[in-house]
Coordinates of C-alpha atoms in Angstrom, one line a residue:
X196 CA 0.0 -0.1 -0.3
X197 CA 2.8 2.3 0.8
X198 CA 4.6 1.9 -2.4
X199 CA 1.0 2.1 -4.8
X200 CA 0.6 5.7 -2.4
X201 CA 4.0 6.9 -3.1
X202 CA 3.6 6.6 -6.9
X203 CA 0.4 8.2 -7.0
X204 CA 2.0 11.2 -4.7
X205 CA 4.8 11.4 -7.3
X206 CA 2.4 11.5 -10.3
X207 CA 0.2 14.0 -8.6
X208 CA 3.8 16.2 -7.9
X209 CA 4.3 15.7 -11.7
X210 CA 1.1 16.7 -12.9
X211 CA 1.3 19.8 -10.7
X212 CA 4.5 20.5 -12.0
X213 CA 3.8 20.1 -15.7
X214 CA 1.0 22.6 -15.1
X215 CA 3.2 25.1 -13.6
X216 CA 5.2 24.7 -16.3
X217 CA 2.6 25.3 -18.9
X218 CA 1.6 28.2 -17.4
X219 CA 4.8 30.0 -17.0
X220 CA 5.3 29.2 -20.8
X221 CA 1.9 30.6 -21.8
X222 CA 2.3 33.6 -19.7
X223 CA 6.3 34.4 -21.4
X224 CA 4.2 34.1 -24.5
X225 CA 1.7 36.6 -23.8
X226 CA 4.4 39.4 -22.6
X227 CA 6.3 38.7 -25.8
X228 CA 3.2 38.9 -28.4
X229 CA 4.3 41.0 -31.0
X230 CA 2.1 44.3 -31.9
X231 CA 2.9 47.2 -34.1
X232 CA 2.3 50.4 -32.4
X233 CA 0.0 53.2 -33.9
X234 CA 1.4 56.5 -35.6
X235 CA 0.5 60.0 -35.6
X236 CA -2.4 61.0 -37.7
X237 CA -1.4 64.3 -39.4
X238 CA -4.8 65.6 -41.4
X239 CA -5.6 61.6 -42.3
X240 CA -8.0 59.3 -40.8
X241 CA -8.4 55.7 -40.4
X242 CA -11.3 54.5 -43.0
X243 CA -11.0 51.1 -42.2
X244 CA -9.3 48.0 -41.0
X245 CA -8.8 44.0 -40.8
X246 CA -9.6 42.9 -38.8
X247 CA -10.4 46.5 -37.4
X248 CA -9.2 50.1 -36.7
X249 CA -8.7 49.9 -33.3
X250 CA -4.9 48.4 -31.6
X251 CA -3.7 45.8 -30.7
X252 CA -2.3 46.0 -33.9
X253 CA -0.9 42.5 -34.4
X254 CA 0.9 41.0 -37.6
X255 CA -1.2 40.6 -40.3
X256 CA -3.2 43.7 -39.3
X257 CA -3.7 46.0 -42.4
X258 CA -5.1 49.8 -42.3
X259 CA -6.2 51.9 -44.7
X260 CA -6.6 55.6 -44.8
X261 CA -8.2 58.6 -46.2
X262 CA -7.6 62.3 -46.2
X263 CA -9.6 64.4 -43.7
X264 CA -10.0 67.4 -45.9
X265 CA -10.5 67.2 -49.9
X266 CA -8.6 70.5 -50.5
X267 CA -5.3 68.3 -49.3
X268 CA -3.6 65.5 -51.5
X269 CA -2.3 62.2 -49.2
X270 CA 1.6 61.7 -49.7
X271 CA 2.6 58.0 -49.1
X272 CA 0.6 54.8 -49.3
X273 CA -2.6 54.6 -48.3
X274 CA -2.9 51.1 -47.1
X275 CA -0.1 49.6 -44.3
X276 CA 0.5 46.4 -43.0
X277 CA 1.6 45.1 -39.4
X278 CA 4.9 43.1 -40.0
X279 CA 5.6 40.1 -37.7
X280 CA 8.5 42.1 -36.7
X281 CA 6.6 44.7 -35.2
X282 CA 7.0 47.0 -37.8
X283 CA 4.7 48.6 -39.9
X284 CA 5.4 47.8 -43.9
X285 CA 5.1 51.3 -44.8
X286 CA 4.8 54.7 -42.4
X287 CA 1.5 56.4 -42.1
X288 CA 0.8 58.8 -44.6
X289 CA 0.4 62.4 -44.2
X290 CA -2.1 64.8 -46.2
X291 CA -0.5 67.9 -47.1
X292 CA -1.8 70.9 -48.9
X293 CA -1.9 71.0 -52.5
X294 CA 0.6 73.3 -54.3
X295 CA 1.8 73.3 -57.8
X296 CA 5.5 73.4 -58.2
X297 CA 7.4 75.8 -61.1
X298 CA 6.7 73.9 -64.0
X299 CA 9.8 73.5 -65.6
X300 CA 10.8 71.1 -68.4
X301 CA 7.3 72.2 -70.1
X302 CA 8.6 75.0 -72.3
X303 CA 7.2 77.9 -70.6
X304 CA 9.3 81.2 -70.9
X305 CA 9.7 83.6 -68.0
X306 CA 8.8 80.7 -65.6
X307 CA 9.8 83.3 -62.6
X308 CA 8.0 86.0 -63.8
X309 CA 4.7 84.0 -64.3
X310 CA 5.2 81.4 -61.3
X311 CA 5.8 82.6 -58.6
X312 CA 2.6 83.9 -56.4
X313 CA -0.1 82.1 -55.6
X314 CA 0.6 78.1 -56.5
X315 CA -2.3 76.5 -54.1
X316 CA -5.0 74.5 -55.2
X317 CA -7.2 76.6 -58.0
X318 CA -4.9 79.2 -58.7
X319 CA -4.4 80.5 -62.2
X320 CA -1.4 81.7 -63.8
X321 CA -0.8 83.3 -67.1
X322 CA 2.2 82.2 -69.1
X323 CA 3.9 82.2 -72.6
X324 CA 5.8 79.5 -73.9
X325 CA 9.3 79.2 -75.4
X326 CA 10.3 79.8 -79.2
X327 CA 8.7 76.8 -81.4
X328 CA 6.1 75.8 -78.8
X329 CA 2.4 77.4 -78.3
X330 CA 0.2 77.9 -75.8
X331 CA -2.5 75.0 -74.8
X332 CA -4.8 77.5 -73.3
X333 CA -4.3 81.7 -72.0
X334 CA -4.1 80.5 -68.3
X335 CA -2.6 77.6 -66.6
X336 CA -4.8 75.9 -63.5
X337 CA -3.4 74.2 -60.6
X338 CA -5.5 71.2 -59.9
X339 CA -4.8 68.3 -57.8
X340 CA -2.9 66.6 -60.8
X341 CA -0.5 69.5 -61.1
X342 CA -0.9 72.4 -63.8
X343 CA -3.5 72.2 -66.2
X344 CA -3.8 71.2 -69.3
X345 CA -0.9 68.9 -70.1
X346 CA 1.3 69.7 -71.7
X347 CA 0.7 73.6 -71.2
X348 CA 2.9 74.0 -74.3
X349 CA 2.9 72.2 -77.0
X350 CA 5.3 72.2 -80.1
X351 CA 4.5 73.6 -83.5
X352 CA 4.1 72.2 -86.5
X353 CA 5.6 73.9 -89.4
X354 CA 3.7 72.6 -92.1
X355 CA 0.3 73.2 -90.2
X356 CA -2.4 75.5 -92.0
X357 CA -6.1 77.0 -91.7
X358 CA -9.0 77.1 -93.4
X359 CA -11.0 80.2 -94.0
X360 CA -11.6 82.6 -91.1
X361 CA -14.5 82.2 -88.6
X362 CA -17.7 83.9 -89.5
X363 CA -18.3 86.4 -86.1
X364 CA -20.9 88.1 -84.9
X365 CA -21.8 91.5 -86.0
X366 CA -18.3 91.5 -87.8
X367 CA -16.7 90.4 -91.0
X368 CA -13.4 90.3 -92.6
X369 CA -12.0 93.6 -94.5
X370 CA -11.0 91.3 -97.4
X371 CA -12.2 88.5 -99.3
X372 CA -11.0 85.1 -97.5
X373 CA -8.7 82.9 -98.7
X374 CA -9.4 78.8 -98.5
X375 CA -6.2 78.3 -97.1
X376 CA -3.5 80.4 -94.5
X377 CA 0.1 79.8 -93.6
X378 CA 0.7 80.1 -89.9
X379 CA 1.8 83.9 -89.3
X380 CA -1.0 85.2 -91.5
X381 CA -3.6 86.9 -90.0
X382 CA -7.1 88.4 -91.2
X383 CA -8.7 92.1 -89.9
X384 CA -12.5 92.4 -89.2
X385 CA -14.6 95.2 -89.0
X386 CA -17.7 95.7 -87.1
X387 CA -21.0 96.1 -88.5
X388 CA -22.7 99.6 -88.7
X389 CA -23.3 101.4 -85.2
X390 CA -21.3 98.4 -83.9
X391 CA -18.0 99.2 -82.2
X392 CA -14.5 97.5 -82.2
X393 CA -13.4 96.4 -78.8
X394 CA -9.8 96.8 -78.6
X395 CA -8.9 96.8 -75.0
X396 CA -6.9 93.8 -74.2
X397 CA -7.4 90.7 -75.0
X398 CA -9.5 91.8 -77.8
X399 CA -8.3 93.0 -81.3
X400 CA -9.3 93.4 -84.1
X401 CA -7.3 90.4 -86.0
X402 CA -7.0 86.8 -85.8
X403 CA -3.7 85.0 -86.3
X404 CA -3.1 81.8 -87.8
X405 CA -1.2 79.4 -85.4
X406 CA -0.5 75.6 -86.4
X407 CA -3.6 74.8 -87.9
X408 CA -6.1 77.5 -85.4
X409 CA -7.5 80.7 -85.2
X410 CA -6.0 82.6 -82.2
X411 CA -7.2 85.8 -80.9
X412 CA -10.1 87.5 -79.6
X413 CA -12.4 90.0 -81.5
X414 CA -15.9 91.6 -80.1
X415 CA -18.1 94.2 -81.7
X416 CA -19.8 96.0 -78.6
X417 CA -23.5 96.8 -79.5
X418 CA -25.3 99.8 -79.9
X419 CA -28.0 101.1 -77.7
X420 CA -31.4 101.3 -79.6
X421 CA -34.3 104.0 -78.2
X422 CA -37.7 103.7 -79.3
X423 CA -40.5 106.3 -78.9
X424 CA -42.7 103.4 -77.1
X425 CA -39.8 102.7 -74.9
X426 CA -39.8 106.8 -74.4
X427 CA -43.5 107.2 -74.0
X428 CA -43.6 104.7 -71.2
X429 CA -41.0 106.5 -69.3
X430 CA -42.5 109.6 -70.1
X431 CA -39.5 110.9 -71.8
X432 CA -38.6 112.4 -75.3
X433 CA -35.0 113.1 -76.7
X434 CA -33.4 116.6 -75.6
X435 CA -32.3 117.3 -79.0
X436 CA -33.8 115.1 -81.8
X437 CA -37.5 114.0 -83.1
X438 CA -36.4 110.8 -84.3
X439 CA -39.3 108.1 -83.7
X440 CA -36.4 105.5 -83.2
X441 CA -32.8 106.2 -83.0
X442 CA -29.2 103.9 -82.5
X443 CA -26.5 105.4 -79.9
X444 CA -23.4 103.7 -80.0
X445 CA -21.2 102.0 -77.8
X446 CA -19.9 104.7 -75.3
X447 CA -21.8 107.8 -76.6
X448 CA -24.4 109.4 -75.0
X449 CA -27.9 110.8 -75.2
X450 CA -29.7 113.5 -73.6
X451 CA -33.7 113.0 -72.4
X452 CA -36.2 115.7 -71.2
X453 CA -39.2 115.2 -69.5
X454 CA -42.3 114.9 -71.6
X455 CA -44.2 118.2 -71.2
X456 CA -46.2 118.1 -67.9
X457 CA -43.9 115.3 -66.6
X458 CA -41.1 115.5 -64.2
X459 CA -38.6 113.8 -63.2
X460 CA -39.4 110.6 -60.6
X461 CA -36.1 108.8 -59.7
X462 CA -32.7 109.9 -59.1
X463 CA -31.3 109.1 -62.4
X464 CA -29.5 111.7 -64.7
X465 CA -31.3 112.6 -68.2
X466 CA -27.8 112.5 -69.9
X467 CA -27.1 108.8 -70.4
X468 CA -24.0 106.7 -72.0
X469 CA -24.9 103.6 -74.3
X470 CA -22.9 100.6 -72.5
X471 CA -22.8 97.4 -74.9
X472 CA -26.1 97.4 -75.8
X473 CA -27.2 98.4 -72.4
X474 CA -28.3 102.0 -71.1
X475 CA -30.4 102.9 -68.2
X476 CA -33.2 105.2 -68.8
X477 CA -34.4 108.1 -66.8
X478 CA -38.1 108.4 -65.8
X479 CA -40.6 111.4 -65.6
X480 CA -44.5 111.3 -64.5

């Protein structure tokens, strides 16, 4: 009996020792469990994660990021994964204010003159191109993808020709148009009767053929029309004429007077100027 009891007691001690050993190993393993630490978020938040967005981040844990503002752009990788060594395979990204760099290697001339001030998202910059290149637009625009359009300057094709000049509203070419024009040739326009040619920048009286395209801006400013019916509605007459209908060229003046027995009712001068077809009329009651 004593021998049997001794064997049972010995086995019991072995079981207890084994249990304690396994417990110590488990505690040691848990204390050394690998995790990845979170990093600072700058204008960034965590869009989603697998298995979740909150720590602890164990090996295999994946995070997906997004910028918190549409006016900023992400710098770095959009996703990162926790590795077995406790490091992220990519650092957390940052979202920074969108700014466009000076457009070098795009054949833009006088870069420092044109691209030196507002370079933020939405900024517009006038520019010129180097010799042998032509502008795609009048102004470059700073977008999320840099200056647009791309390219800003396109190489000229020497053989490009233009067809007949376009027909414009209220204007016609001085000379009979040809079927074909070489690069550098230009045509002059004249406005219809009573219309006034606008010669303020960027308008001109010419269109120029440039590598197969007509370039330039021609605009004819409209005259103002004053009729007897309109004047009767306002209780006014022309001060110095008896015409039933009168055209007033742009930038020209016309003087009115109140009709007999009526008096000026609103504080508007009886002498008014025509502005591209628009004129404010006085009123008498």
